[in-house]
PDB file of C-alpha atoms and ligand atoms in Angstrom:
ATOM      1  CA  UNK A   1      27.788  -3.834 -18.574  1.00  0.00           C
ATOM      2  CA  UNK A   2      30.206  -1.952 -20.928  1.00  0.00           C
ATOM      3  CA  UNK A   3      28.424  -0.912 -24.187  1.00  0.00           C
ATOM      4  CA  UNK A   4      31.795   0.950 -25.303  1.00  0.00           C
ATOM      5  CA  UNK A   5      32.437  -1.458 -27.938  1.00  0.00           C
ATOM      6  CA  UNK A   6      29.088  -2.691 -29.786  1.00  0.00           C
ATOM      7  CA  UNK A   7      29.730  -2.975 -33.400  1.00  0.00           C
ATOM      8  CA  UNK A   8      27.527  -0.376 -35.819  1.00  0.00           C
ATOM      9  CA  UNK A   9      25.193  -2.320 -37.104  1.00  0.00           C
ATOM     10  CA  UNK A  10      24.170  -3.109 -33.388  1.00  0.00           C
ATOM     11  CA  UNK A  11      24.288   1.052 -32.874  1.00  0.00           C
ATOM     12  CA  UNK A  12      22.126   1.400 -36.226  1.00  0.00           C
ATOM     13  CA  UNK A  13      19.726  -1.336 -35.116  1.00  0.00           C
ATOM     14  CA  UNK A  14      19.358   0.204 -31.800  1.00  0.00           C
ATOM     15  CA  UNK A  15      18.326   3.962 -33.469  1.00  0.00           C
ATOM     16  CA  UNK A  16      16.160   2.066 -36.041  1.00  0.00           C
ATOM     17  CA  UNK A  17      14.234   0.310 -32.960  1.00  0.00           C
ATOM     18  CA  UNK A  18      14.112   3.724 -30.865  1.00  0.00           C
ATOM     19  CA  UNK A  19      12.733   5.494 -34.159  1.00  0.00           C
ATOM     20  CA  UNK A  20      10.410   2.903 -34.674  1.00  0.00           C
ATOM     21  CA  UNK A  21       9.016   2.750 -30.978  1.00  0.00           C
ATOM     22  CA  UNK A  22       8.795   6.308 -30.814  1.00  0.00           C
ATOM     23  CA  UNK A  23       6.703   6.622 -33.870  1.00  0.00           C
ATOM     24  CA  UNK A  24       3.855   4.446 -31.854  1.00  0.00           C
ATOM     25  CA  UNK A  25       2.635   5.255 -27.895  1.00  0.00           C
ATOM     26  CA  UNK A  26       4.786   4.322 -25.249  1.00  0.00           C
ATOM     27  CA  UNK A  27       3.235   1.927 -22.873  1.00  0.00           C
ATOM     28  CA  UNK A  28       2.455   3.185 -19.502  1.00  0.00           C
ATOM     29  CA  UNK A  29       3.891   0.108 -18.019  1.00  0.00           C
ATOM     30  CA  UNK A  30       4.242  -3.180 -18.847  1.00  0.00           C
ATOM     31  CA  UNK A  31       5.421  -6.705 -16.362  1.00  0.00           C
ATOM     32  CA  UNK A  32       6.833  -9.804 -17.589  1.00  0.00           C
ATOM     33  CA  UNK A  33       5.374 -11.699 -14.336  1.00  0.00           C
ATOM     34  CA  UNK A  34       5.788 -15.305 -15.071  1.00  0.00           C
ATOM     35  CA  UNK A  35       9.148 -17.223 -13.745  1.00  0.00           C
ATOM     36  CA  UNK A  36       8.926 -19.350 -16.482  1.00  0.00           C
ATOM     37  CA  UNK A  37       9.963 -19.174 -20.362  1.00  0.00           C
ATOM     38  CA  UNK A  38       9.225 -21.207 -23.402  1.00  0.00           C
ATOM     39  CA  UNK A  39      11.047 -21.590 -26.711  1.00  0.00           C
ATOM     40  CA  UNK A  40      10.190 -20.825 -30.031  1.00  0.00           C
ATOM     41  CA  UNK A  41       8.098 -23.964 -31.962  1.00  0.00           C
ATOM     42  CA  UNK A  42       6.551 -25.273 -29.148  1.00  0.00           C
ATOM     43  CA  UNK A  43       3.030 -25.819 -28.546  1.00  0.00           C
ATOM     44  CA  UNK A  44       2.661 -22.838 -26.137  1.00  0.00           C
ATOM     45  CA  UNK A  45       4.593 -20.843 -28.611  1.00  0.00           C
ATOM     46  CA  UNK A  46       2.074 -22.024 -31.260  1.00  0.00           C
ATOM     47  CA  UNK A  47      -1.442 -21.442 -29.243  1.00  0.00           C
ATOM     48  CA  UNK A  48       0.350 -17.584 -28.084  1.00  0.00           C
ATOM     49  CA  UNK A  49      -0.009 -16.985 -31.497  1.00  0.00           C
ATOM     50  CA  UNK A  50      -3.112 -17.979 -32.274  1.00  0.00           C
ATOM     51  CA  UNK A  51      -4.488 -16.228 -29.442  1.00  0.00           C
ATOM     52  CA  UNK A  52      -2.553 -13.081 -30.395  1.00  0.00           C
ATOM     53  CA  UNK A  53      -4.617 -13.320 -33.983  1.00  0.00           C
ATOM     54  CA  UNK A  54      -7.757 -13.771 -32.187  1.00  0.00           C
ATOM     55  CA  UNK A  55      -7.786 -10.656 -29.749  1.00  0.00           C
ATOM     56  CA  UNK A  56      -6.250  -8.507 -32.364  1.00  0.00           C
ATOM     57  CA  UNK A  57      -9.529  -9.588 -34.350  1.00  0.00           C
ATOM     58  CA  UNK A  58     -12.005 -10.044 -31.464  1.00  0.00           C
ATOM     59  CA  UNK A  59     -11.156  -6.923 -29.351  1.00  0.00           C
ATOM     60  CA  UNK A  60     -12.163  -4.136 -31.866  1.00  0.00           C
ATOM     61  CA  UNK A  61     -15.274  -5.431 -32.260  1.00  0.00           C
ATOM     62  CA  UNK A  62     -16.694  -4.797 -28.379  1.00  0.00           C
ATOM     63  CA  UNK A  63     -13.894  -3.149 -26.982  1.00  0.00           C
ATOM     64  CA  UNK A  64     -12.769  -6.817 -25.107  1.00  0.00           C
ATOM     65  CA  UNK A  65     -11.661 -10.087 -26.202  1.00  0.00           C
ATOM     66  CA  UNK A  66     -10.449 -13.162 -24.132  1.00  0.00           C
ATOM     67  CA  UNK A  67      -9.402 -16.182 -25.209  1.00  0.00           C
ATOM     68  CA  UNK A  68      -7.317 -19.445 -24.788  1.00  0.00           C
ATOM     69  CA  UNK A  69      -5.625 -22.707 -26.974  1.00  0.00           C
ATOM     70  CA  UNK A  70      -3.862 -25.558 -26.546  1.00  0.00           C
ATOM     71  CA  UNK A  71      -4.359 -28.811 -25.272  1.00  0.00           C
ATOM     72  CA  UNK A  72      -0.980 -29.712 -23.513  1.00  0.00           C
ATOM     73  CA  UNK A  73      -0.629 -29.502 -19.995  1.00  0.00           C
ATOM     74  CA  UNK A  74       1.146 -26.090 -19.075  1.00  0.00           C
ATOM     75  CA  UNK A  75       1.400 -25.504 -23.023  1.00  0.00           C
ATOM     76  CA  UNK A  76      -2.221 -23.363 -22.697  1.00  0.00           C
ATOM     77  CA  UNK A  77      -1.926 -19.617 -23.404  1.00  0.00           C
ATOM     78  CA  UNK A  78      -4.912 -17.835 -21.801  1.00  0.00           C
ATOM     79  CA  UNK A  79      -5.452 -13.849 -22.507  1.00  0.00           C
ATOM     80  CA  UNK A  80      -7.412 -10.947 -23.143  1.00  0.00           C
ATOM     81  CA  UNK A  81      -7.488  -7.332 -24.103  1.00  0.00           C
ATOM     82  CA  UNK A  82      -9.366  -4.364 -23.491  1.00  0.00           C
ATOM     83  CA  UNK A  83      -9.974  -1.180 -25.009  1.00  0.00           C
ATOM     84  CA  UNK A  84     -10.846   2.015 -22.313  1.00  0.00           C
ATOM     85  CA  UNK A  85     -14.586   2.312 -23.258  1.00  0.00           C
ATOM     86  CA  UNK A  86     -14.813   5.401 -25.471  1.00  0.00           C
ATOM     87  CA  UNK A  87     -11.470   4.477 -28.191  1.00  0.00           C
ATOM     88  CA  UNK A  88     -12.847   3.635 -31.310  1.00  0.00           C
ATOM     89  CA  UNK A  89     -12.376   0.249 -33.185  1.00  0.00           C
ATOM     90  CA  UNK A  90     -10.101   1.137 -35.175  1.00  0.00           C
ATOM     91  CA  UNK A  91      -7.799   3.176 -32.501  1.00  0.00           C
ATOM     92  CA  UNK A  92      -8.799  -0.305 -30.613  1.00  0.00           C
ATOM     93  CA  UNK A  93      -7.114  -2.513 -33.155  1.00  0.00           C
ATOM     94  CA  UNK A  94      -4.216  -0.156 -33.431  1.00  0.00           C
ATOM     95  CA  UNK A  95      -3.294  -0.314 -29.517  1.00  0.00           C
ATOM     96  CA  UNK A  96      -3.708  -4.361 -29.416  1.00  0.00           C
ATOM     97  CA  UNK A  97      -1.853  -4.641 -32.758  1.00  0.00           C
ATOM     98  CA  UNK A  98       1.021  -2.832 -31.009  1.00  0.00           C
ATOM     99  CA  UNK A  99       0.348  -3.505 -27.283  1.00  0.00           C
ATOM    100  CA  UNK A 100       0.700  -7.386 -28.359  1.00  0.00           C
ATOM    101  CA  UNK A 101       3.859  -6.882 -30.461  1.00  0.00           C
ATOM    102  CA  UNK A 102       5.525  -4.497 -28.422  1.00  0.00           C
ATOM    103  CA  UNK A 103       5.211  -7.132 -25.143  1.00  0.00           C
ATOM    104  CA  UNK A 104       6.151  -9.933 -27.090  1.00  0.00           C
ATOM    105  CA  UNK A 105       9.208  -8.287 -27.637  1.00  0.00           C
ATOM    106  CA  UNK A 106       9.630  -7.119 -23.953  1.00  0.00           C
ATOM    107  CA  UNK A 107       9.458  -9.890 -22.109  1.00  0.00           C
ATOM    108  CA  UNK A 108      10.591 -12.101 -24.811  1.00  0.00           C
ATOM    109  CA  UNK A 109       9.477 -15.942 -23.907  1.00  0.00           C
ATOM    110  CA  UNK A 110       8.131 -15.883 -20.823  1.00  0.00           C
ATOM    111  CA  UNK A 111       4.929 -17.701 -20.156  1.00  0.00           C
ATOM    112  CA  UNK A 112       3.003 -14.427 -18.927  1.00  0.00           C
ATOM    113  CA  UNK A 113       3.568 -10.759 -19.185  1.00  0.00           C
ATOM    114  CA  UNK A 114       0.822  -7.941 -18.871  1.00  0.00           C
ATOM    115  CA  UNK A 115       0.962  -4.261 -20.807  1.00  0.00           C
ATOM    116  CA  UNK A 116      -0.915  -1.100 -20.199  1.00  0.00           C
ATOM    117  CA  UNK A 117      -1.657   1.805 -22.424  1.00  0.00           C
ATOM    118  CA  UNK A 118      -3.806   4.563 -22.180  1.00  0.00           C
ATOM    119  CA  UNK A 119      -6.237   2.808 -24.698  1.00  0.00           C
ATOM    120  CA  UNK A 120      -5.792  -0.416 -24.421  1.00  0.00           C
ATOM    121  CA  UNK A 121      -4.378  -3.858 -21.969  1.00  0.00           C
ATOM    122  CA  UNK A 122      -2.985  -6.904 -23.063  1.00  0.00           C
ATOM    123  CA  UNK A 123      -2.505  -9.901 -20.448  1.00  0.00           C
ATOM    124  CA  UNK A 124      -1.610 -13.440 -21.616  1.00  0.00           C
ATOM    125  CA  UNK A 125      -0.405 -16.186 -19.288  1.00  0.00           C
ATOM    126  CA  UNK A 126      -0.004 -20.057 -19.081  1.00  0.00           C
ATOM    127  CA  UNK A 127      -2.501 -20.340 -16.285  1.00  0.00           C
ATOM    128  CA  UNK A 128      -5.926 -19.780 -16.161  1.00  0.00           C
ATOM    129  CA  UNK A 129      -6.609 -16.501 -14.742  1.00  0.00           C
ATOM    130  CA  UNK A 130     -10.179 -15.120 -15.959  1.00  0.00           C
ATOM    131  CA  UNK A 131     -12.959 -14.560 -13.260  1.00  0.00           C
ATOM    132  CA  UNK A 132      -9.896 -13.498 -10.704  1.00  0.00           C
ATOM    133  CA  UNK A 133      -9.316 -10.086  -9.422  1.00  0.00           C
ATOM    134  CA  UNK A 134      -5.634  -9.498 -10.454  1.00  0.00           C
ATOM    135  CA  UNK A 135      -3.732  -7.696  -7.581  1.00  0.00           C
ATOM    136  CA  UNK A 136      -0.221  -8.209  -8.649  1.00  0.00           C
ATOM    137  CA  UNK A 137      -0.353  -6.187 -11.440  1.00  0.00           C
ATOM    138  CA  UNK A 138      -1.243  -2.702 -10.611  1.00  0.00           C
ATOM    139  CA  UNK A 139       0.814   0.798 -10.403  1.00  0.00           C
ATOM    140  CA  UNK A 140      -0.054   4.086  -9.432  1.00  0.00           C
ATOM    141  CA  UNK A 141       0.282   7.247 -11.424  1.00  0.00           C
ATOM    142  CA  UNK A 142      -0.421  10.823  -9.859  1.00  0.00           C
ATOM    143  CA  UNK A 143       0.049  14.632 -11.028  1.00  0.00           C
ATOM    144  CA  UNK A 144       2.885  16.154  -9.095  1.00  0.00           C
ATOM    145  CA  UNK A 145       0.597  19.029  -8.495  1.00  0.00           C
ATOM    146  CA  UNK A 146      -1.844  19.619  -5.442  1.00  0.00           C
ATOM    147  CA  UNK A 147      -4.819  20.966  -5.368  1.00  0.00           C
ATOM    148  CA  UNK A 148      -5.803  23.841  -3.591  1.00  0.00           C
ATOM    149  CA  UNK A 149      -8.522  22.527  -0.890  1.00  0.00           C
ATOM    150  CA  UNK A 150      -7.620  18.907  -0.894  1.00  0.00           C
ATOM    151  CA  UNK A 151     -10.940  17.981   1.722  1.00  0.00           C
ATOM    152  CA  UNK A 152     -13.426  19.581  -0.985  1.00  0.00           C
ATOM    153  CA  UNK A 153     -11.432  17.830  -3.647  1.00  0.00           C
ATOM    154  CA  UNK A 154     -10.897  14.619  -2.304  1.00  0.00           C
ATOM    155  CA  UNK A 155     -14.549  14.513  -0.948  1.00  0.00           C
ATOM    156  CA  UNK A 156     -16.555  15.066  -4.621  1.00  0.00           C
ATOM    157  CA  UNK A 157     -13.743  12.911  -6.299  1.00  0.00           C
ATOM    158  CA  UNK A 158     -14.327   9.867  -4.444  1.00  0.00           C
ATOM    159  CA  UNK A 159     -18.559  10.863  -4.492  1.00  0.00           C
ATOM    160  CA  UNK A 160     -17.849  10.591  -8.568  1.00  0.00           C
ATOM    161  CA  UNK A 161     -15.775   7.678  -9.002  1.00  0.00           C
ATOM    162  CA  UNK A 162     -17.662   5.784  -6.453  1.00  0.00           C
ATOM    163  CA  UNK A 163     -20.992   6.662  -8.036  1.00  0.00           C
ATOM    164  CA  UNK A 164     -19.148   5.878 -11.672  1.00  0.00           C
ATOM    165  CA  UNK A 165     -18.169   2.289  -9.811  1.00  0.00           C
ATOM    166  CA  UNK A 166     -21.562   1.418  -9.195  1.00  0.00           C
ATOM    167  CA  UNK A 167     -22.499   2.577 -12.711  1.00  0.00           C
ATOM    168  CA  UNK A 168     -19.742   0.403 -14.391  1.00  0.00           C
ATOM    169  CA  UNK A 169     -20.372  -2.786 -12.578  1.00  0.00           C
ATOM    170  CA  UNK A 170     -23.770  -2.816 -13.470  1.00  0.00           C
ATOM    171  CA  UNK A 171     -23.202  -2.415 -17.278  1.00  0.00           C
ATOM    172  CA  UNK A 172     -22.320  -4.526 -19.558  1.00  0.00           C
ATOM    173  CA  UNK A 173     -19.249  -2.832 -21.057  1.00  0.00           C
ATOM    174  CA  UNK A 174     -17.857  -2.475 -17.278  1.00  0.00           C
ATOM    175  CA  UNK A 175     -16.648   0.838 -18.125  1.00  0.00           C
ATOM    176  CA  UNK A 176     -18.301   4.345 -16.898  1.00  0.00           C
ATOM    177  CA  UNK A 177     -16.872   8.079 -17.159  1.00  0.00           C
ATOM    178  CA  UNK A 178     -18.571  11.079 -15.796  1.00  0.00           C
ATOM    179  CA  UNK A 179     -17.336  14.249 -14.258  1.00  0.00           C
ATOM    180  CA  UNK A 180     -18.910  16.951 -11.431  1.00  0.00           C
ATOM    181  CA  UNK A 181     -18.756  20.435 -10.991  1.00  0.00           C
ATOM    182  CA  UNK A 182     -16.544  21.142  -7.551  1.00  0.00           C
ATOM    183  CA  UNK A 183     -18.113  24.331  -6.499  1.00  0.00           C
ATOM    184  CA  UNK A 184     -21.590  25.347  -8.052  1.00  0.00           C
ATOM    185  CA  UNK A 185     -20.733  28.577  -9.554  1.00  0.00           C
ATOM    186  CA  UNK A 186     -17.035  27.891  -9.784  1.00  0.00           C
ATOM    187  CA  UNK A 187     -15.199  26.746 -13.015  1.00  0.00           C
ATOM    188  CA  UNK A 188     -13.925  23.624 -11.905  1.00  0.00           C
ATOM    189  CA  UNK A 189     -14.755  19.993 -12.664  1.00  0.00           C
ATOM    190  CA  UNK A 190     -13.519  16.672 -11.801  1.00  0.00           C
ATOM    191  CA  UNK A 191     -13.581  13.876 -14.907  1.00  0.00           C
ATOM    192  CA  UNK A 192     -13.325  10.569 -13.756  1.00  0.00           C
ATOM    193  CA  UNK A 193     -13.103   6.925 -15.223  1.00  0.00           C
ATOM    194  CA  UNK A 194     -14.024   3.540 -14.110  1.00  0.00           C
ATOM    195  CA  UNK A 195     -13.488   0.226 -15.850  1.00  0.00           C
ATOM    196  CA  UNK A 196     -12.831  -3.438 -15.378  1.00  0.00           C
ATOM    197  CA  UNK A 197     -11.990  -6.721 -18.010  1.00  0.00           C
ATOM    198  CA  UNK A 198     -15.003  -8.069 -19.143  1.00  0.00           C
ATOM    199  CA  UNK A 199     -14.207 -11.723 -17.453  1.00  0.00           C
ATOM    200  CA  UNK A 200     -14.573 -10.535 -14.373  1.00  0.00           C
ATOM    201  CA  UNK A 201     -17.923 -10.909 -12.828  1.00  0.00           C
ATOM    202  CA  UNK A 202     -20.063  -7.395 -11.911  1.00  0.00           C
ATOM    203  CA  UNK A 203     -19.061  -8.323  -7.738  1.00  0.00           C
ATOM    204  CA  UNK A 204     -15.954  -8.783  -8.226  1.00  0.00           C
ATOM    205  CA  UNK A 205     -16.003  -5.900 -10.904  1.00  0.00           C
ATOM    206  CA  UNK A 206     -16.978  -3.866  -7.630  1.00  0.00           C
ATOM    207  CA  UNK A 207     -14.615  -4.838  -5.555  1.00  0.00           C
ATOM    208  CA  UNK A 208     -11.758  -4.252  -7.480  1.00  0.00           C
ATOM    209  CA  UNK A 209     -13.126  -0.797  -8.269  1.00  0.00           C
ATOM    210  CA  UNK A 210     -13.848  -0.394  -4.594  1.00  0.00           C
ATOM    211  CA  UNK A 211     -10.278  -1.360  -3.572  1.00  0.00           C
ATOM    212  CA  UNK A 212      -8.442   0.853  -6.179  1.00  0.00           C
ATOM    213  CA  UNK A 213     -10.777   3.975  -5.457  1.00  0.00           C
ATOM    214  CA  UNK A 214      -9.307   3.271  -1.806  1.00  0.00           C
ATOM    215  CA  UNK A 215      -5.744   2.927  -3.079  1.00  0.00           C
ATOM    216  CA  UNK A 216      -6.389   6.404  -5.494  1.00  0.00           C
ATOM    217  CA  UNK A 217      -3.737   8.588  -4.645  1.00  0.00           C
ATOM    218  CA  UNK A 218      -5.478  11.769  -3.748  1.00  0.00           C
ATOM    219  CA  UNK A 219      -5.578  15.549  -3.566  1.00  0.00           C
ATOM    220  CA  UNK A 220      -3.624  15.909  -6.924  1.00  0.00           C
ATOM    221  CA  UNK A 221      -4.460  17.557 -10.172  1.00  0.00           C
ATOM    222  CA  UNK A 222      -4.681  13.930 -11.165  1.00  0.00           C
ATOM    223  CA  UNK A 223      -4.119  10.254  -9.907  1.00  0.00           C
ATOM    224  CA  UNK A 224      -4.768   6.467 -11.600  1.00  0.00           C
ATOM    225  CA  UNK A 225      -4.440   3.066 -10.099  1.00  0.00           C
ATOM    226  CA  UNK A 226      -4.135   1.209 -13.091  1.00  0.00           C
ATOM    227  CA  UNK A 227      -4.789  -3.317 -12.871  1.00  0.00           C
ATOM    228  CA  UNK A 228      -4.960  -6.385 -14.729  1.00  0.00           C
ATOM    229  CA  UNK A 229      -8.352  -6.522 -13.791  1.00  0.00           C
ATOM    230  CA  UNK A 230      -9.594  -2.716 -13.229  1.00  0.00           C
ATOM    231  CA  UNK A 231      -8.248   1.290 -13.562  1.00  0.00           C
ATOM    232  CA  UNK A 232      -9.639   4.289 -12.445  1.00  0.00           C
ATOM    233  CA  UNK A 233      -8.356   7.425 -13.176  1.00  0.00           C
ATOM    234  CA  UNK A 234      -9.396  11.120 -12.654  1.00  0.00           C
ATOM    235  CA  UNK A 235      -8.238  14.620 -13.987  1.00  0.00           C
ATOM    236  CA  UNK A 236      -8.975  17.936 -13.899  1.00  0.00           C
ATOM    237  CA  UNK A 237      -9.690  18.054 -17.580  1.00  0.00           C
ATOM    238  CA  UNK A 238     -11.497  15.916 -20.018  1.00  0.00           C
ATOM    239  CA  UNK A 239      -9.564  12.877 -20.956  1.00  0.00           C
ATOM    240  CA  UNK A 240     -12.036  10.733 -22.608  1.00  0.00           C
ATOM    241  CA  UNK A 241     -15.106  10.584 -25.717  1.00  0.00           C
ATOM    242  CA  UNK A 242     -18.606  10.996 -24.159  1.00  0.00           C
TER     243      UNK A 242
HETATM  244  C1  NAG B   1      14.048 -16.553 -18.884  1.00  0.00           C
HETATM  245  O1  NAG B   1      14.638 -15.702 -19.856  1.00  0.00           O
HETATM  246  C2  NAG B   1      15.202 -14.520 -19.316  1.00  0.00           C
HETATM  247  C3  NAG B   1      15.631 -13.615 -20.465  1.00  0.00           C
HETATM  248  O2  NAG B   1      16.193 -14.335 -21.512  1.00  0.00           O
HETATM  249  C4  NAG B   1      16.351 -14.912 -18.390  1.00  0.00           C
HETATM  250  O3  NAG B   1      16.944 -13.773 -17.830  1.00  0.00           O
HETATM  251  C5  NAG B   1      15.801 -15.806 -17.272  1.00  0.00           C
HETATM  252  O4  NAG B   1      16.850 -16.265 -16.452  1.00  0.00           O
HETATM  253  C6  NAG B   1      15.058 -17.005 -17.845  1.00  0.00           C
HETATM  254  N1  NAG B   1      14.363 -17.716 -16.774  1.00  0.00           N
HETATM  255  C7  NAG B   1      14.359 -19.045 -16.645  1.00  0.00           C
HETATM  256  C8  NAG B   1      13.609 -19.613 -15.488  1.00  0.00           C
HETATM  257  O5  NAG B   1      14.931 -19.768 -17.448  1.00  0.00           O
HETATM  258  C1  NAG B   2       2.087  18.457  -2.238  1.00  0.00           C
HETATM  259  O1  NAG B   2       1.743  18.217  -0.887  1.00  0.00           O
HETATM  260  C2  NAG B   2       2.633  17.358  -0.205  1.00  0.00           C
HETATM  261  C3  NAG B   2       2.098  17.065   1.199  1.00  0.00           C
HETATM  262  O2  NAG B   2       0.865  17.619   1.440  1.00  0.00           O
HETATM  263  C4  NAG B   2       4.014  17.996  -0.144  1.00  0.00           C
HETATM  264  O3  NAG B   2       4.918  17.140   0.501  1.00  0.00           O
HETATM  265  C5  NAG B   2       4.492  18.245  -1.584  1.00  0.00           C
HETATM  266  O4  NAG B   2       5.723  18.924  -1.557  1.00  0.00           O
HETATM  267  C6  NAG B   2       3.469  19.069  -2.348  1.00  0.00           C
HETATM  268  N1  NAG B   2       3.885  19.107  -3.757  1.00  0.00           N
HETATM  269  C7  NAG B   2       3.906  20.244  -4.473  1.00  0.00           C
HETATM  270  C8  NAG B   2       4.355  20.096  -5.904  1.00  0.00           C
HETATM  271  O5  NAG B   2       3.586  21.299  -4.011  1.00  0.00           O
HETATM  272  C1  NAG B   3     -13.293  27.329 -17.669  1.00  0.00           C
HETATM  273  O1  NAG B   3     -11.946  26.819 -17.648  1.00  0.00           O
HETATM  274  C2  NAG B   3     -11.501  26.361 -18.880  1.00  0.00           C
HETATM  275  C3  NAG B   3     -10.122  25.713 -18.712  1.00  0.00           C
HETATM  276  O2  NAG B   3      -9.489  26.130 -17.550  1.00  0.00           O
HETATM  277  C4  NAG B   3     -11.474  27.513 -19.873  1.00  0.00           C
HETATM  278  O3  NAG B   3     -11.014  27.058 -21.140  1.00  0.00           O
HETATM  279  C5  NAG B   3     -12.890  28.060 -20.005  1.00  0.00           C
HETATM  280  O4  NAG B   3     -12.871  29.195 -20.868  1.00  0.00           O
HETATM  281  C6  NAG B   3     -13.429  28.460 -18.637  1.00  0.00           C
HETATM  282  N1  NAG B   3     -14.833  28.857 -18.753  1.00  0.00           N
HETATM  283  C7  NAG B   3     -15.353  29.916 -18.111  1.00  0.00           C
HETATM  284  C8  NAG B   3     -16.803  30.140 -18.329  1.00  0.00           C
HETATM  285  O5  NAG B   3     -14.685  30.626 -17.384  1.00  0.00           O
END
C-alpha cells in the first residue's frame, strides 16, 4: 500500500494523467461490472474496438448508437451510448470520444463496464443486454439542501417528471425536459428531465422511468437517479437546452 518510494517518472506520469483528466469532465460515476477480463489481441479485444469506432461515429448523429461484433462465443462486445437529449453533436462526440477512452482505461480488460456523464453514457458488455431494463447500474445524487415546504415541493415535482415520463416514452428520442411554476405568483420553478437508451422499448421505457421517479430522492434543491437504462433528474434552475 506504501507509495513512499515510486520512482519520478511514475510521480511525473501520475501529474501528467491528473492534468490531463482534469482538462476534460469528470465522470459522474462509472462501474466495471463484469467478473471477467480479456487480454489484449483477442477477438473480444478486436470487436471492443470496432464497436468503440462505431458509437463514437453513430452516436452524434441521433444522440444514440448501439451496436455489437464478433462471432466467437463469449468473444461478442455489445454496447451503446447516449447523449442527454438537448447536447449538441458535436458536444455528443466529445463526451463518447472521452467517456469511451476514459472507461477503457478504468476498468482496464474487463468484459463490461458502464460510465455516466452529465452528457453522455457509455455501456459495453460481453452479453447481450439491449431491450433489458438495467437495475444494477444506477446511483443516486441529491443537493444537500432542503427545501422549504417539502409536501408542495415534492407534490408538483413528481406531477412534472411523471407527466415528462409519459412524454418521453412516447417519443422517439425517449428523452423529455420541462419545468413548472411552484406557486402561481411566486418565483420559483422546478426543471426536470426524463430519458431512457433508445433499445429499450417505450413500456419498458416507462417502467424504468416509473421506478426511478419512485426511487427520486426528494424534498431537496435537487436529486437524480441516474441508470444504464434511464435518469431523471430535477433542479431548481435550468440545467438543460430547450
Ligand atoms: C481482472 O483484472 C483485475 C485488474 O487487473 C484483477 O484485479 C482481477 O482479479 C481480474 N479478475 C479475474 C477474474 O481475473
Ligand atoms: C434536511 O432534512 C433532513 C430531514 O428532514 C435533516 O436530517 C437534514 O439535516 C437537513 N439538511 C439540511 C442541510 O438542513
Ligand atoms: C427570479 O429568480 C431568479 C433566480 O433566483 C432571478 O434571477 C430573477 O431575477 C427572478 N425574477 C423575478 C421576476 O423576480
Amino acid at each position: 500500500m506504501s507509495s513512499s518510494k515510486l520512482p519520478p517518472t511514475v510521480l511525473v506520469l501520475t501529474l501528467a494523467l491528473l492534468f490531463q483528466t482534469s482538462l476534460g469532465a469528470d465522470p459522474l460515476s462509472y462501474v466495471c461490472y463484469n467478473t471477467q477480463n480479456f487480454t489484449s489481441n483477442t477477438p473480444f479485444d478486436s470487436s471492443l474496438k470496432t464497436l468503440i469506432a462505431v458509437l463514437t461515429y453513430q452516436t452524434p448523429l441521433t444522440g444514440f448508437g448501439q451496436a455489437s461484433f464478433g462471432q466467437y462465443y463469449n468473444q461478442q462486445a455489445y454496447g451503446l451510448s447516449l447523449c442527454r437529449g438537448d447536447v449538441s453533436p458535436s458536444d455528443c462526440q466529445t463526451c463518447v470520444s472521452e467517456a469511451t477512452s476514459d472507461l477503457l482505461g478504468r476498468c482496464s480488460y474487463n468484459k463490461g463496464a458502464i460510465i455516466w456523464y452529465d452528457n453522455c453514457l457509455f455501456k459495453y458488455s460481453d452479453q447481450d443486454f439491449f431491450g433489458q431494463i438495467d437495475n444494477s447500474n444506477k446511483f443516486y445524487l441529491a443537493n444537500v439542501k432542503n427545501v422549504s415546504d417539502p409536501a408542495a415541493f415534492n407534490y408538483k415535482t413528481k406531477e412534472l417528471l411523471s407527466r415528462l415520463a409519459e412524454e418521453a416514452y412516447e417519443s422517439p428520442k425517449m428523452y423529455a425536459a420541462g419545468e413548472v411554476k411552484l406557486e402561481e405568483g411566486k418565483n420559483m420553478t422546478v426543471y426536470g428531465l426524463t430519458q431512457c437508451t433508445r433499445d429499450l422499448s417505450s413500456d419498458d421505457c416507462k417502467k424504468c422511468l416509473d421506478d426511478a421517479i419512485g426511487e427520486l430522492p426528494m424534498g431537496k434543491e435537487g436529486g437524480r437517479v441516474v441508470g444504464g437504462s434511464c435518469n431523471v433528474r430535477y433542479e431548481i434552475y435550468p440545467f438543460f437546452k430547450e
